[in-house]
Amino acid sequence: MKKSKVVRGGSLVAVAVAAAVLANAAPAAAATPAGSADALTVDIRLSNGVIPVGQVGPLAQSNTTGPTSNQIVNVDIPLLVAGGSGTTHSTQDAATGAVHSDAQMGDVKLRILDTLTGNPPPLPSQYTIKAVESHCDSTTAGFTGDSKLSDVKLGPLPIPVAFPPNTRIGIPTLGEAIFNEQIMLPDGRFSVTALHVTFGGPVAPITSGDVWLARSICGPASPPVPMASGAGLWIGLGLLGMIAIPVGSKIVRSRRRAATIA
């Protein structure tokens, strides 16, 4: 009976070790995607009541784990944003680990700015953009990305001819518009947004909020090593063997001692 108990215990240890290896074999499933893109996201966190607090989107979001492409048509979010269609793509090359993301949106009307400046719907919008798009790429050489905006009209605000990275225009009493925003996120990914409107200030009707139009995100290029096959499988089996062999040896020694006593 003692020998049987020892063998069962050894089997349970081996099963537990195998389960641990397999559990650690696919952490990427729960990890942040290597890349993502979305056409529109609105996040109003603190407001004095003119615009309701809440979040819309990310709309038409895609990411490298799927869906790798997405779209939205006839965008109409009351008091916030209206537009035509938006498309996104986000992919990762399985061989090289290179990441590509892009996002586009057309016929944008920033109704949130109309509403906050006394020109709410159904009055014609004074804050319009014919088209916005962004893209980013990640390779072993690093990150690249850019944005394009066409026919931008933001009420009385002066609009530059070109939009180099992180072009900023203040919106009096409301916040700031950032064109072709290019930043590194805290998790190490690279983010490119065609237009990022931030709200806030001591007298702003929205004291904390953001609107992102055509946002593309790329993480560092790193070829995936699946544990189910190839190098990942051999690594997993090697770890299992290193742990299981000492356990098996202990079981054999225990069985020999038990046989001698018997």
Coordinates of C-alpha atoms in Angstrom, one line a residue:
M1 CA 0.0 0.0 0.0
K2 CA 2.8 2.4 0.8
K3 CA 4.5 1.7 -2.6
S4 CA 1.2 2.3 -4.4
K5 CA 0.8 5.6 -2.6
V6 CA 4.3 6.7 -3.5
V7 CA 3.7 5.9 -7.2
R8 CA 0.4 7.8 -7.2
G9 CA 2.1 10.8 -5.6
G10 CA 4.8 10.7 -8.2
S11 CA 2.2 10.7 -10.9
L12 CA 0.4 13.6 -9.4
V13 CA 3.6 15.6 -9.2
A14 CA 4.4 14.9 -12.9
V15 CA 0.9 15.9 -13.9
A16 CA 1.1 19.1 -11.9
V17 CA 4.5 19.9 -13.5
A18 CA 3.1 19.3 -17.0
A19 CA 0.1 21.4 -16.2
A20 CA 2.3 24.2 -15.0
V21 CA 4.4 24.1 -18.1
L22 CA 1.4 24.1 -20.4
A23 CA -0.3 26.9 -18.4
N24 CA 2.8 29.0 -19.0
A25 CA 3.0 28.1 -22.6
A26 CA 0.5 30.6 -23.9
P27 CA 0.6 33.8 -21.8
A28 CA 0.2 35.8 -25.0
A29 CA -3.5 35.0 -25.1
A30 CA -4.1 37.2 -22.1
A31 CA -1.4 39.7 -22.8
T32 CA -1.8 43.1 -24.5
P33 CA -1.9 42.7 -28.3
A34 CA 1.3 43.6 -30.1
G35 CA -0.6 46.2 -32.2
S36 CA -4.1 47.7 -32.4
A37 CA -6.0 50.5 -34.2
D38 CA -9.3 52.3 -33.8
A39 CA -11.2 54.9 -35.8
L40 CA -12.7 56.8 -32.9
T41 CA -12.7 56.9 -29.1
V42 CA -14.3 59.4 -26.8
D43 CA -13.7 59.5 -23.1
I44 CA -15.4 62.2 -21.0
R45 CA -14.4 61.7 -17.3
L46 CA -15.4 64.9 -15.6
S47 CA -18.0 67.4 -16.9
N48 CA -20.0 70.3 -15.7
G49 CA -23.1 69.0 -17.3
V50 CA -23.0 70.3 -20.9
I51 CA -21.6 67.1 -22.2
P52 CA -22.5 63.9 -20.3
V53 CA -19.8 61.8 -18.7
G54 CA -19.1 58.5 -20.4
Q55 CA -17.0 56.6 -23.0
V56 CA -17.7 55.7 -26.6
G57 CA -15.5 53.3 -28.4
P58 CA -12.9 52.3 -29.3
L59 CA -15.0 52.1 -32.6
A60 CA -13.9 49.8 -35.4
Q61 CA -11.1 48.5 -33.3
S62 CA -8.7 45.9 -34.7
N63 CA -5.7 44.2 -33.1
T64 CA -3.0 41.7 -33.9
T65 CA -4.8 38.9 -32.1
G66 CA -8.0 39.4 -34.1
P67 CA -10.0 40.8 -35.6
T68 CA -7.1 42.2 -37.7
S69 CA -9.4 44.5 -39.7
N70 CA -12.6 46.3 -38.9
Q71 CA -14.8 49.1 -40.1
I72 CA -17.7 51.4 -39.1
V73 CA -20.1 53.4 -41.3
N74 CA -22.4 56.3 -40.7
V75 CA -21.0 57.4 -37.3
D76 CA -23.5 59.6 -35.4
I77 CA -22.9 60.1 -31.7
P78 CA -25.3 62.9 -30.5
L79 CA -23.5 66.0 -29.2
L80 CA -20.1 64.3 -29.7
V81 CA -19.0 63.2 -33.2
A82 CA -20.5 62.5 -36.6
G83 CA -18.8 61.1 -39.6
G84 CA -18.8 58.9 -42.7
S85 CA -16.9 55.6 -42.5
G86 CA -13.8 54.4 -40.7
T87 CA -11.5 51.4 -41.3
T88 CA -8.6 49.9 -39.3
H89 CA -6.0 47.2 -39.7
S90 CA -3.5 45.7 -37.3
T91 CA -1.2 42.8 -38.2
Q92 CA 2.0 41.1 -37.0
D93 CA 4.3 39.1 -39.2
A94 CA 4.7 35.6 -37.7
A95 CA 8.2 35.2 -39.0
T96 CA 9.8 38.5 -38.2
G97 CA 7.5 39.9 -35.5
A98 CA 7.1 43.1 -37.4
V99 CA 3.9 45.0 -36.5
H100 CA 1.8 47.3 -38.7
S101 CA -1.4 49.2 -37.7
D102 CA -3.4 51.9 -39.6
A103 CA -6.7 53.7 -39.1
Q104 CA -8.7 56.0 -41.3
M105 CA -11.9 58.0 -40.9
G106 CA -13.7 60.4 -43.3
D107 CA -16.1 63.3 -43.2
V108 CA -15.6 64.0 -39.5
K109 CA -17.7 66.6 -37.6
L110 CA -16.6 67.4 -34.1
R111 CA -20.0 68.1 -32.7
I112 CA -18.6 68.2 -29.2
L113 CA -16.7 71.4 -30.1
D114 CA -19.8 72.9 -31.8
T115 CA -21.8 72.2 -28.7
L116 CA -19.3 73.7 -26.3
T117 CA -18.9 76.9 -28.5
G118 CA -22.6 77.6 -28.8
N119 CA -23.2 76.0 -32.2
P120 CA -25.0 72.7 -31.4
P121 CA -26.8 70.5 -33.9
P122 CA -28.8 70.9 -36.1
L123 CA -26.7 74.0 -36.9
P124 CA -24.0 73.3 -39.5
S125 CA -20.8 72.1 -37.9
Q126 CA -17.9 74.6 -37.8
Y127 CA -15.4 71.9 -36.8
T128 CA -14.9 69.5 -39.7
I129 CA -12.2 67.3 -41.2
K130 CA -12.5 65.8 -44.6
A131 CA -10.3 62.8 -43.8
V132 CA -7.9 61.6 -41.1
E133 CA -5.5 58.7 -41.2
S134 CA -2.6 57.3 -39.2
H135 CA -0.2 54.4 -39.4
C136 CA 2.7 52.9 -37.5
D137 CA 5.2 50.2 -38.1
S138 CA 7.5 48.3 -35.8
T139 CA 10.6 46.3 -36.8
T140 CA 13.8 45.2 -35.1
A141 CA 15.2 48.6 -36.2
G142 CA 12.6 50.5 -34.2
F143 CA 9.3 52.4 -34.7
T144 CA 8.0 54.6 -37.5
G145 CA 4.7 56.3 -38.1
D146 CA 2.8 59.3 -39.5
S147 CA -0.6 60.9 -39.9
K148 CA -2.4 62.7 -42.7
L149 CA -5.3 65.2 -42.3
S150 CA -7.1 66.9 -45.2
D151 CA -9.3 70.0 -45.3
V152 CA -9.2 70.7 -41.6
K153 CA -11.6 73.4 -40.2
L154 CA -11.7 74.1 -36.5
G155 CA -13.9 77.2 -36.3
P156 CA -11.8 80.4 -35.8
L157 CA -8.6 78.5 -35.0
P158 CA -5.7 78.9 -37.4
I159 CA -4.8 75.6 -39.1
P160 CA -1.2 75.0 -40.2
V161 CA -0.4 73.9 -43.7
A162 CA 1.6 70.8 -42.5
F163 CA 1.3 68.7 -39.4
P164 CA 4.7 67.6 -38.1
P165 CA 4.6 65.2 -35.1
N166 CA 2.8 66.6 -32.1
T167 CA 1.6 69.9 -33.6
R168 CA -0.4 71.6 -30.8
I169 CA -3.1 74.2 -31.1
G170 CA -4.8 75.7 -28.1
I171 CA -8.6 75.8 -27.9
P172 CA -9.5 78.8 -25.7
T173 CA -11.2 77.8 -22.4
L174 CA -11.7 74.2 -23.6
G175 CA -8.4 72.4 -24.1
E176 CA -6.0 71.6 -26.9
A177 CA -5.9 69.9 -30.3
I178 CA -2.8 67.7 -31.0
F179 CA -2.3 66.8 -34.6
N180 CA -0.2 63.8 -35.7
E181 CA 0.4 62.9 -32.1
Q182 CA 3.3 60.5 -31.7
I183 CA 4.0 59.2 -28.2
M184 CA 5.5 56.2 -26.4
L185 CA 2.9 54.5 -24.1
P186 CA 3.8 53.4 -20.6
D187 CA 3.8 49.7 -21.7
G188 CA 6.5 50.4 -24.3
R189 CA 4.2 50.6 -27.4
F190 CA 4.3 53.4 -30.0
S191 CA 1.1 55.3 -30.5
V192 CA 0.2 57.6 -33.5
T193 CA -3.0 59.5 -33.5
A194 CA -4.2 61.7 -36.4
L195 CA -6.0 64.1 -34.0
H196 CA -6.2 64.0 -30.2
V197 CA -8.4 66.6 -28.6
T198 CA -7.8 67.0 -24.9
F199 CA -10.3 68.8 -22.6
G200 CA -9.5 70.5 -19.3
G201 CA -8.8 73.7 -17.4
P202 CA -10.0 75.7 -14.5
V203 CA -13.0 77.1 -16.3
A204 CA -13.5 74.4 -19.0
P205 CA -17.0 72.9 -19.2
I206 CA -15.3 69.5 -19.5
T207 CA -12.6 69.4 -16.8
S208 CA -11.2 66.0 -18.0
G209 CA -11.8 64.3 -21.3
D210 CA -10.3 63.1 -24.6
V211 CA -11.2 62.5 -28.2
W212 CA -9.0 60.3 -30.4
L213 CA -9.4 60.2 -34.1
A214 CA -7.6 57.5 -36.2
R215 CA -5.3 56.0 -33.7
S216 CA -2.7 53.3 -34.5
I217 CA -0.5 51.5 -31.9
C218 CA 2.5 49.3 -32.5
G219 CA 4.4 47.3 -29.9
P220 CA 8.1 46.2 -30.2
A221 CA 8.8 43.7 -33.0
S222 CA 9.3 40.3 -31.4
P223 CA 8.7 37.0 -33.2
P224 CA 6.3 34.8 -31.3
V225 CA 7.6 31.4 -30.0
P226 CA 4.6 29.2 -29.6
M227 CA 5.0 26.5 -27.0
A228 CA 2.8 24.1 -28.9
S229 CA 5.5 23.5 -31.6
G230 CA 9.0 24.2 -32.7
A231 CA 11.5 25.8 -30.3
G232 CA 8.8 26.6 -27.8
L233 CA 7.8 22.9 -27.5
W234 CA 11.4 21.8 -27.0
I235 CA 11.9 24.5 -24.3
G236 CA 8.8 23.3 -22.5
L237 CA 9.7 19.6 -22.7
G238 CA 13.3 20.4 -21.5
L239 CA 11.9 22.2 -18.5
L240 CA 9.5 19.4 -17.8
G241 CA 12.4 16.8 -18.0
M242 CA 14.6 18.8 -15.7
I243 CA 11.9 18.9 -13.0
A244 CA 10.5 15.4 -13.6
I245 CA 13.8 13.4 -13.6
P246 CA 14.7 14.2 -9.9
V247 CA 11.1 13.5 -8.9
G248 CA 11.2 10.1 -10.7
S249 CA 14.5 9.2 -9.1
K250 CA 13.1 9.9 -5.7
I251 CA 10.2 7.6 -6.4
V252 CA 12.4 4.8 -7.6
R253 CA 14.6 5.1 -4.5
S254 CA 11.5 5.0 -2.3
R255 CA 10.2 1.9 -4.0
R256 CA 13.6 0.1 -3.6
R257 CA 13.7 1.0 0.1
A258 CA 10.1 -0.3 0.5
A259 CA 11.0 -3.5 -1.3
T260 CA 14.0 -4.1 1.0
I261 CA 11.9 -3.6 4.1
A262 CA 9.3 -5.9 2.8

